[in-house]
Coordinates of C-alpha atoms in Angstrom, one line a residue:
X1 CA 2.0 -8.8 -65.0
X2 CA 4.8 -11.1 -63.7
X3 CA 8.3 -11.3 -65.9
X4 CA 6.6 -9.8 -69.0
X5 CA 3.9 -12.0 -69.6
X6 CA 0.6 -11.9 -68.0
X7 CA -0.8 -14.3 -65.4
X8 CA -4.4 -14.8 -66.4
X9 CA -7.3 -17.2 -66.0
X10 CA -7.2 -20.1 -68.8
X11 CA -9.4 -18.8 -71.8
X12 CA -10.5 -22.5 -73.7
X13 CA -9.7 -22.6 -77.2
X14 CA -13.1 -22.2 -78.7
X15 CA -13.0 -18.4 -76.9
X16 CA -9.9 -17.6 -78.5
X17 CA -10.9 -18.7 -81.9
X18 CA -14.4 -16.9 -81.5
X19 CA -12.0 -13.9 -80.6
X20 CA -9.0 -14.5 -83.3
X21 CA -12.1 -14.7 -86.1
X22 CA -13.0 -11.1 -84.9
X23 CA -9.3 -9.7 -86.0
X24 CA -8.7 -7.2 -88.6
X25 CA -5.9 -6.5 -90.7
X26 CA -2.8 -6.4 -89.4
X27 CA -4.0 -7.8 -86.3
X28 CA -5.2 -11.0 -88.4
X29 CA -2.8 -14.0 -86.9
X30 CA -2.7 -18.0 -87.5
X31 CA -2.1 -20.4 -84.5
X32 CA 0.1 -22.9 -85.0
X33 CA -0.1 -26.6 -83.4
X34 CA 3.2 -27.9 -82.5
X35 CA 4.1 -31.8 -82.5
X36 CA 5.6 -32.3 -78.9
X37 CA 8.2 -34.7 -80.8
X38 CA 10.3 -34.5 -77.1
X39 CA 10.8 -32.9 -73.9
X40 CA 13.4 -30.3 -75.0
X41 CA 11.3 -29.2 -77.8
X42 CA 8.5 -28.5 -75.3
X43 CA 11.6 -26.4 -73.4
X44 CA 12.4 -24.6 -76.9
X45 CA 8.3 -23.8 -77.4
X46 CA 7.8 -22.5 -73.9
X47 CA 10.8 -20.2 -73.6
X48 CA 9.8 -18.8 -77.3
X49 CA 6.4 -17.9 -76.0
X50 CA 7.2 -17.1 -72.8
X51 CA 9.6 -14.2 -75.2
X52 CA 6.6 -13.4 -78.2
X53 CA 3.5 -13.8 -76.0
X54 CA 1.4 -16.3 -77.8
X55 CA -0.4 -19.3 -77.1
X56 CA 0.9 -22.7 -77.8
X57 CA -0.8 -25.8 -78.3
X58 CA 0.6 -29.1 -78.2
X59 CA -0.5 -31.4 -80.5
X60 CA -0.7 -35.0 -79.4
X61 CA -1.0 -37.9 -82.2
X62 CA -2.1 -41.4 -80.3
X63 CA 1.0 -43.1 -81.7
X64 CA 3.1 -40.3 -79.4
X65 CA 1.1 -40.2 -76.6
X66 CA -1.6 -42.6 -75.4
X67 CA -2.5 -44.8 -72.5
X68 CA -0.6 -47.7 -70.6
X69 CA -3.4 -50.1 -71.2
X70 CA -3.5 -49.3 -75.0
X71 CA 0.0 -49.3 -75.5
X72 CA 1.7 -46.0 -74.6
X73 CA 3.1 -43.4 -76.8
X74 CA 6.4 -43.3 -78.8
X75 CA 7.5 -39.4 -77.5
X76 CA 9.5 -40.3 -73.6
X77 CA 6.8 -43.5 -73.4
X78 CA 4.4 -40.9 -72.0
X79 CA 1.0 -41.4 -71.5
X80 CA -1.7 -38.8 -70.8
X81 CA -1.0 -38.5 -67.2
X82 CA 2.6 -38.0 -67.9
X83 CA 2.1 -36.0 -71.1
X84 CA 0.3 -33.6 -68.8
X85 CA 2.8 -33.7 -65.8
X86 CA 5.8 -33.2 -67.9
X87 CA 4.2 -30.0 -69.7
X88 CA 3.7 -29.0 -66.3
X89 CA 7.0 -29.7 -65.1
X90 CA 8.5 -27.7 -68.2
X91 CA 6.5 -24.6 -67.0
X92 CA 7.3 -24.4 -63.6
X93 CA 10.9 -24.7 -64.5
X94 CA 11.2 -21.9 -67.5
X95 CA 8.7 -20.1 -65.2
X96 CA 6.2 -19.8 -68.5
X97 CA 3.2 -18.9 -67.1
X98 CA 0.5 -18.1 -70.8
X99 CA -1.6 -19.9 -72.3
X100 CA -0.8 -23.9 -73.1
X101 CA -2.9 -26.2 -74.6
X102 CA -2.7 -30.3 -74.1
X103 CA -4.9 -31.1 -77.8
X104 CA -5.6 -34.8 -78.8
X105 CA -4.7 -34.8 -82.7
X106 CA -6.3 -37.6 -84.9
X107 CA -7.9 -39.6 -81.9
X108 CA -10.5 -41.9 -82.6
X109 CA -10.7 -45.7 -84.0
X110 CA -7.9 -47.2 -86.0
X111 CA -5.4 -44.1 -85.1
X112 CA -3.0 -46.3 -83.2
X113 CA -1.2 -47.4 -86.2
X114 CA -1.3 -51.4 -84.7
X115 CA -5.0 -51.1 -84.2
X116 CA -5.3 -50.3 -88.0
X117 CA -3.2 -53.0 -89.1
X118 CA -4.8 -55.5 -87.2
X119 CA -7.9 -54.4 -89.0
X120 CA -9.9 -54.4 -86.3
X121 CA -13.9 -54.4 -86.6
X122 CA -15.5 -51.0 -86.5
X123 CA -17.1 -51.6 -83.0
X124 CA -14.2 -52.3 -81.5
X125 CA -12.1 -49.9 -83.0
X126 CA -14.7 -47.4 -81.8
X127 CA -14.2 -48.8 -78.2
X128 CA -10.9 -48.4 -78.3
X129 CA -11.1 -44.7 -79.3
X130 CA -13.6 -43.6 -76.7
X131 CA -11.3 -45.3 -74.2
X132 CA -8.1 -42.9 -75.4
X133 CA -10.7 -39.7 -75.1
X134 CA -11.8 -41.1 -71.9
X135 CA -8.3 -41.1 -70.6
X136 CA -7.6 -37.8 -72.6
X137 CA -10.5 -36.1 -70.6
X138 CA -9.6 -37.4 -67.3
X139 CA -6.0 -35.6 -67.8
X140 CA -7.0 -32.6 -68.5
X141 CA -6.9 -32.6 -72.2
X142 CA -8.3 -28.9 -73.8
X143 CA -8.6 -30.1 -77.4
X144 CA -9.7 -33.6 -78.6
X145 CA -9.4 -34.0 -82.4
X146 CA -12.5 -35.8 -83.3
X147 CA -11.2 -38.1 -86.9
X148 CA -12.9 -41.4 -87.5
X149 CA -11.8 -41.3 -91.6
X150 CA -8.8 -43.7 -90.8
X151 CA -10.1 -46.4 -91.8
X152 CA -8.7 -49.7 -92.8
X153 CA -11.6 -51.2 -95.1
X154 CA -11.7 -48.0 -97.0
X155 CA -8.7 -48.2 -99.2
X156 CA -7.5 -45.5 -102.0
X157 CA -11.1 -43.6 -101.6
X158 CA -13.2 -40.9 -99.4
X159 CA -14.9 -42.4 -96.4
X160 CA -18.7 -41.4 -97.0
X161 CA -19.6 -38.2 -95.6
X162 CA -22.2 -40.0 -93.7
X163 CA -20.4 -42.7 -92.1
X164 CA -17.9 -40.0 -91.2
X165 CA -20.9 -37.7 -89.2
X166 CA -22.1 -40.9 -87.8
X167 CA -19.3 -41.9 -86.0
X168 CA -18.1 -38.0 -85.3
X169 CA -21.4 -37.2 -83.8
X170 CA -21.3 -40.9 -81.3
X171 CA -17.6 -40.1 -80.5
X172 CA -18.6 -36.3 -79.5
X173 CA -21.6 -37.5 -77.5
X174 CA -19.7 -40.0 -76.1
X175 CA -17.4 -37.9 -74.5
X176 CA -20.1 -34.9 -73.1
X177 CA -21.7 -38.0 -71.4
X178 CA -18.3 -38.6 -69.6
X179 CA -17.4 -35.3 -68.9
X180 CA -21.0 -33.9 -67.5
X181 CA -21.1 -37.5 -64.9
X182 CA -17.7 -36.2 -64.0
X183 CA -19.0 -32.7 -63.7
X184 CA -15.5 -31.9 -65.5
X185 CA -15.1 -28.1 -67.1
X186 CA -16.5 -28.1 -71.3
X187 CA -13.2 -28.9 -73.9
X188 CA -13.0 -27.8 -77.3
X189 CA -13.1 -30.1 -80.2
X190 CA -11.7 -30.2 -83.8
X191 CA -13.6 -32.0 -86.3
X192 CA -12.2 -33.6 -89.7
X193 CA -8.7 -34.7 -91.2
X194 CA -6.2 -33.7 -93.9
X195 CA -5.9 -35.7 -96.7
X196 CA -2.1 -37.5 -97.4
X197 CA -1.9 -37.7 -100.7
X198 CA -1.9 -33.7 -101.2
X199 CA -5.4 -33.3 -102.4
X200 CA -7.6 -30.7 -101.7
X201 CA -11.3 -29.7 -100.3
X202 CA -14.0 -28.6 -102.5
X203 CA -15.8 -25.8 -100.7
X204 CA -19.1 -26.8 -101.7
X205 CA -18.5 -30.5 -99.9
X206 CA -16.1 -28.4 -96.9
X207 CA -19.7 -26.3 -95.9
X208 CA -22.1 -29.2 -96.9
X209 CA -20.3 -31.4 -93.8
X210 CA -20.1 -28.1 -91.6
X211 CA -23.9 -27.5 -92.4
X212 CA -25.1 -31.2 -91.5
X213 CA -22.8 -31.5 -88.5
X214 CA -24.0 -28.3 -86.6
X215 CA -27.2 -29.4 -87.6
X216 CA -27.0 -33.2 -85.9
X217 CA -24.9 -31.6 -83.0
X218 CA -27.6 -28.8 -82.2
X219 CA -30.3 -31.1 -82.4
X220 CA -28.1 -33.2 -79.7
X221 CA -27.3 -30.6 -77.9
X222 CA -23.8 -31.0 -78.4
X223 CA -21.3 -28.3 -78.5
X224 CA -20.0 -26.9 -81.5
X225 CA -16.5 -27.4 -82.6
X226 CA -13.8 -24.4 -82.6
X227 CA -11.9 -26.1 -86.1
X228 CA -12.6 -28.3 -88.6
X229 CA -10.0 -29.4 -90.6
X230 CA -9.9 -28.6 -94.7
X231 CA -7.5 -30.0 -97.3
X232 CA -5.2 -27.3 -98.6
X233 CA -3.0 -28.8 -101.1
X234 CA 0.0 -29.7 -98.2
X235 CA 1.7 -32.8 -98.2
X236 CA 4.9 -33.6 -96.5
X237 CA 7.6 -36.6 -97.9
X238 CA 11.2 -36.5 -96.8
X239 CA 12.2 -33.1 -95.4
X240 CA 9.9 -31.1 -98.2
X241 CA 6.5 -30.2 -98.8
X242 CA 5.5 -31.7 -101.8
X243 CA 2.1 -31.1 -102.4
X244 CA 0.7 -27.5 -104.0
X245 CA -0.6 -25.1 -101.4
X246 CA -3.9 -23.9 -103.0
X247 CA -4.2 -20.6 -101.9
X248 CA -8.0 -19.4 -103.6
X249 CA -9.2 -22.8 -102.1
X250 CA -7.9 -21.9 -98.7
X251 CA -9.4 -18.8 -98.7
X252 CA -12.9 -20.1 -99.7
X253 CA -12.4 -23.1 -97.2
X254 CA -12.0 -19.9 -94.5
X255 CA -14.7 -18.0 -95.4
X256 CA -17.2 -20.8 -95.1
X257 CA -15.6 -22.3 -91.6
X258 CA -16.1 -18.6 -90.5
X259 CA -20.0 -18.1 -91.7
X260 CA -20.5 -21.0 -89.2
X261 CA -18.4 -19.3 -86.4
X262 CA -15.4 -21.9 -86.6
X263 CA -11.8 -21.6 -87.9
X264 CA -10.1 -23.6 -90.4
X265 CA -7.6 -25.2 -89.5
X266 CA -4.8 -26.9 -92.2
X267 CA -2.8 -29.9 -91.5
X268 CA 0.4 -31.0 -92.8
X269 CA 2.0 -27.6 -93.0
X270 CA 5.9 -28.6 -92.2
X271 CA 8.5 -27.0 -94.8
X272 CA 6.1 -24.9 -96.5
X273 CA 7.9 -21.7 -97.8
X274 CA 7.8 -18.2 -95.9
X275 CA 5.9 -16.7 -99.2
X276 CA 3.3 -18.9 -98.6
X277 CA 3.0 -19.1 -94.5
X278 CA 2.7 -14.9 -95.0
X279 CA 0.0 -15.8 -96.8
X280 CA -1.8 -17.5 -93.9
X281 CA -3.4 -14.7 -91.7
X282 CA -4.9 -12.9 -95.0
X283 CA -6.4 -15.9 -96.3
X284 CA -8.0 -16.6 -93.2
X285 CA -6.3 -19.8 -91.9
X286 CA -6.8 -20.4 -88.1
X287 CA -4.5 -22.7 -87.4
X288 CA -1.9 -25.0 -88.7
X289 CA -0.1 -27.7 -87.7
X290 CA 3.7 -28.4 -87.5
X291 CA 5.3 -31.9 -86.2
X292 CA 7.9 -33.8 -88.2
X293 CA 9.7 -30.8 -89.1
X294 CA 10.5 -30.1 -85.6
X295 CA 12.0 -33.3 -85.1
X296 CA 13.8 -32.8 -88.2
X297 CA 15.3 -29.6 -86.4
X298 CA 16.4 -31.0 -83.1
X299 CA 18.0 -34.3 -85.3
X300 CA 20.1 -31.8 -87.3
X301 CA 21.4 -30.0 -84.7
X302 CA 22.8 -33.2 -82.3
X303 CA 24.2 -34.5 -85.6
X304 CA 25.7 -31.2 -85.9
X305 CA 26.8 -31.3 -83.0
X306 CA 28.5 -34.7 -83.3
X307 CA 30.3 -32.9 -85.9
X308 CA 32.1 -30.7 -83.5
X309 CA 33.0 -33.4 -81.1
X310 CA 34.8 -35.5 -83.6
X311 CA 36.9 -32.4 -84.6
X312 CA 37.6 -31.5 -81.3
X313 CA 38.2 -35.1 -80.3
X314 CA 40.8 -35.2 -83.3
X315 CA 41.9 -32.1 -82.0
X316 CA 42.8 -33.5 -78.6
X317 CA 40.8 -31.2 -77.4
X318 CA 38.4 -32.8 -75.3
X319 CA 39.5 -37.0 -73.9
X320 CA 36.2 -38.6 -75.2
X321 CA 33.8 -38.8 -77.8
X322 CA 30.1 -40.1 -77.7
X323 CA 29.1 -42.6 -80.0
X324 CA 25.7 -40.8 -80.7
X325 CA 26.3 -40.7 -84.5
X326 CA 26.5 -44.3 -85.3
X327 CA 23.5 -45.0 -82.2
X328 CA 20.9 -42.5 -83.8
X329 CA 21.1 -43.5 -87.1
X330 CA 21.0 -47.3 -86.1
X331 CA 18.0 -46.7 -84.1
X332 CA 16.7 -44.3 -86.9
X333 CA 16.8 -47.2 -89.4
X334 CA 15.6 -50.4 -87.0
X335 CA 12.7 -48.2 -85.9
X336 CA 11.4 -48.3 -89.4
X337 CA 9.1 -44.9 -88.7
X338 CA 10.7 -43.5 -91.7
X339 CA 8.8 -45.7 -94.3
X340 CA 5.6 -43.7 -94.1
X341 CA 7.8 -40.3 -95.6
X342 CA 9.6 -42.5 -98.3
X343 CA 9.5 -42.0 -102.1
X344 CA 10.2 -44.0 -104.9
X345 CA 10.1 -47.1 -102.9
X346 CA 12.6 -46.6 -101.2
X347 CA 10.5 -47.7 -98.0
X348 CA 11.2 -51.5 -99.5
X349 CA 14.6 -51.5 -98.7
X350 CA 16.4 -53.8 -96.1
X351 CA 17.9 -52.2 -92.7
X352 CA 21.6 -53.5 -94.5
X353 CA 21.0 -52.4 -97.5
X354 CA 20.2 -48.8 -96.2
X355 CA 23.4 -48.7 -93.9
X356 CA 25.6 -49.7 -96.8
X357 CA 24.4 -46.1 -98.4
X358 CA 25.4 -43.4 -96.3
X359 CA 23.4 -40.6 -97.6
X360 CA 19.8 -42.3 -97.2
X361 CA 21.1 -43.3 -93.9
X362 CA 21.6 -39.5 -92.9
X363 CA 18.3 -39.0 -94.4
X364 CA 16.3 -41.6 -92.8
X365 CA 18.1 -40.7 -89.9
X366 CA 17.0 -36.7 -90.0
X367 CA 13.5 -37.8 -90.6
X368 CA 13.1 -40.2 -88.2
X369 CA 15.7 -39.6 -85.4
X370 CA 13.1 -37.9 -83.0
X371 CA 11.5 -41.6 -82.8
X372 CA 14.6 -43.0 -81.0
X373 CA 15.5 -39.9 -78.1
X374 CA 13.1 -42.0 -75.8
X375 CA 15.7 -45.1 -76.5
X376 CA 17.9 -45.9 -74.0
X377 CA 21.1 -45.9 -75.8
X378 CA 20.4 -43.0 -77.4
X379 CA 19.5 -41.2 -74.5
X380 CA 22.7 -42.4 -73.2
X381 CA 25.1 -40.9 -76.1
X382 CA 23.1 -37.8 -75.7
X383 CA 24.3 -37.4 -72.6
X384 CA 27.8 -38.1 -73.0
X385 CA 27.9 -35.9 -76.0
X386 CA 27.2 -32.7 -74.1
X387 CA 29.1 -34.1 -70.9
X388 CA 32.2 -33.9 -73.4
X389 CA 31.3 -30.7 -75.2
X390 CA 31.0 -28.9 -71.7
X391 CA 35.3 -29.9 -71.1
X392 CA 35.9 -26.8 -73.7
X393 CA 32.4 -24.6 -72.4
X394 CA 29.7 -25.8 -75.0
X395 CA 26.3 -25.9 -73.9
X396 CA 24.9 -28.7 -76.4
X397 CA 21.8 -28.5 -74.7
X398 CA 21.3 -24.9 -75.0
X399 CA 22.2 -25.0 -79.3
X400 CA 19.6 -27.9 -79.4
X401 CA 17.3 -25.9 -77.5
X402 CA 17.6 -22.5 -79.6
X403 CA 17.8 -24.4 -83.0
X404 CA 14.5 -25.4 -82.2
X405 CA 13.2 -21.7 -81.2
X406 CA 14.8 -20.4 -84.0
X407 CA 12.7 -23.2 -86.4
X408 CA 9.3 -22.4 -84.5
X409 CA 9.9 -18.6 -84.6
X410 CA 9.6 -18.4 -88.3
X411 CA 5.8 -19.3 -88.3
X412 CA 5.7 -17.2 -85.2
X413 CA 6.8 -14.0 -87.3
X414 CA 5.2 -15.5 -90.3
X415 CA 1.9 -15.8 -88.9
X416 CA 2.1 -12.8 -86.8
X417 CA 1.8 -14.6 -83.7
X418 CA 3.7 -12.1 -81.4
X419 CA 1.6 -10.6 -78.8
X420 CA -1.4 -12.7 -80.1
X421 CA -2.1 -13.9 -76.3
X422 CA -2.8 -9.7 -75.3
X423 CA -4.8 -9.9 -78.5
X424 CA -7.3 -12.2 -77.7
X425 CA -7.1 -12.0 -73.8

């Protein structure tokens, strides 16, 4: 044991949900996927679990993170290589030594949101995907979400549940050919997508796919996978969930993932209430994942902190002030991210007329701030925002840093997560 955390050899995903399925009662936990929206949240996440013991997994959308050749990732322009090294780099400098987790989320054909408006034929969409996982695989990846169901000639319906084992089952197979020519160590895989309009999963059609998967990947003698995503009701708009959790649904969606030896894992989760994250663990849920909200978190807090500098700038207290306020929410606005979260149709509305209303600015701008800190301008005010807080002793990095902890923490103590690393070790 080394600075009250154990140094152990890396358990894969699938063996800690094959041992989280085996808890009992108060033991009972959820994992939670975390959207690595920046470096610092990365920071906040590692110095939380180097604290509460429990794994974390980073969950990697190919819009954030991707390769050169297919056009990089939004999140510090990283692609899989430097996704990896900078995880890396965060560890060794925290000294967090548990259990990490690099996870692909939604890879596969038309996830790159260009490749899906360029409606791109099936084959090649396909291509592309198995490229990403290549590239995903090479870098150590320990998760690859398997989800073909984006697709762009399927509009306001359910992709068949055919088409959808079809192309899961050649993407799968696709990537066990890779890795055994590489003679590369077995990954874990997640299987499935969420819904975005808030709807749920019947369980009848939730174990019907779980039964004719296992069936087509044991008769391929593929490995099994360790989630598979089910519909619970979440849906996130703004900074609110606004869809209807459906707890008996979850529940059901549980126990069938479980008869089959996998975990259910939800999607979509930010801003859910604490009533119903409690809920979690005795329903059954394996896993959930958190992204935007996080972003949300470490937005608020430099605005916040823009706050302070102005009245300490008025104040003649400190001889400078960043312009970081008027950058982000610039940036915020041009970037144009924030469409996909608007309601009413707001998303319509031209880059002047949003600055001309300063509350949708602020919104837009809390929403979609975290797609700018890789900007170089922004990076820039950043910098001179805690360079002039540190003339009267504040540590801007350090509030950024522990507003985040303090937003992860709640599904940490929500899903009883603490010591879940000794749990399953």
């Amino acid at each position: 044991m080394l600075g009250g955390y154990y140094i152990m050899s890396k358990l894969s995903l699938s063996e800690v949900v094959k041992k989280s399925l085996q808890l009992e009662g108060s033991e009972k936990a959820s994992m939670l996927g975390i959207g690595p929206m920046s470096k610092t949240l990365i920071k906040a996440s590692m110095l939380l679990a180097k604290e509460k013991d429990f794994p974390l997994m980073f969950i990697a959308s190919r819009n954030q993170v991707d390769s050169k050749e297919l056009g990089g990732g939004y999140v510090c322009n990283w692609d899989q290589k430097g996704f990896a090294s900078a995880i890396k780099e965060v560890a060794n400098e925290v000294e967090f030594d548990g259990l990490y987790y690099l996870c692909r989320d939604h890879g596969g054909p038309w996830q790159r949101d260009n490749e899906r408006n360029a409606h791109l034929p099936e084959e090649e969409a396909m291509e592309l995907g198995k490229q990403s996982y290549l590239e995903d695989l090479l870098n150590g990846f320990d998760l690859l979400h398997i989800d073909p169901t984006k697709d762009p000639y399927v509009v306001g319906k359910a992709i068949e549940m055919d088409v959808v084992l079809r192309r899961t089952i050649e993407l799968i197979e696709y990537v066990e050919k890779e890795r055994k020519e590489r003679n590369l160590p077995p990954i874990s895989y997640e299987v499935g997508t969420e819904e975005t309009n808030g709807g749920l999963t019947s369980q009848e059609s939730y174990e019907e796919f779980i039964q004719k998967l296992t069936e087509q990947l044991k008769e391929k003698d593929l490995p099994l996978p360790c989630f598979i995503v089910g519909q619970t009701g979440t849906l996130t708009r703004l900074t609110e969930n606004v869809g209807h959790f459906d707890a008996i649904t979850s529940k059901k969606l549980a126990a069938s993932a479980k008869k089959y030896g996998v975990g259910l894992k939800e999607h979509n989760g930010d801003y859910l209430d604490d009533a119903i994250l409690l809920e979690h663990p005795a329903l059954g849920i394996t896993a959930m994942n958190v992204a935007p909200e996080f972003g949300t978190v470490e937005t608020q807090a430099y605005l916040k902190l823009v706050e302070v500098e102005n009245e300490l700038y008025k104040d003649g207290l400190i001889s400078a002030k960043s312009n970081l306020g008027n950058v982000i929410k610039e940036e915020a606005v041009k970037s144009g991210r924030w469409k996909k979260w608007m309601v009413d149709g707001k998303d319509k509305l031209s880059f002047e007329e949003i600055l001309k209303d300063e509350k949708l600015t602020y919104l837009i701008t809390e929403i979609s701030g975290h797609y700018t800190f890789n900007n170089d301008s922004v990076k820039a005010e950043i910098k001179n925002l805690f360079d002039n807080l540190s003339q009267v002793g504040i540590d801007g990095e350090k509030y950024v840093v522990d507003k985040i902890k303090d937003s992860i923490d709640k599904y940490v103590k929500c899903f009883n997560l603490e010591e879940f690393t000794s749990k399953v070790s």
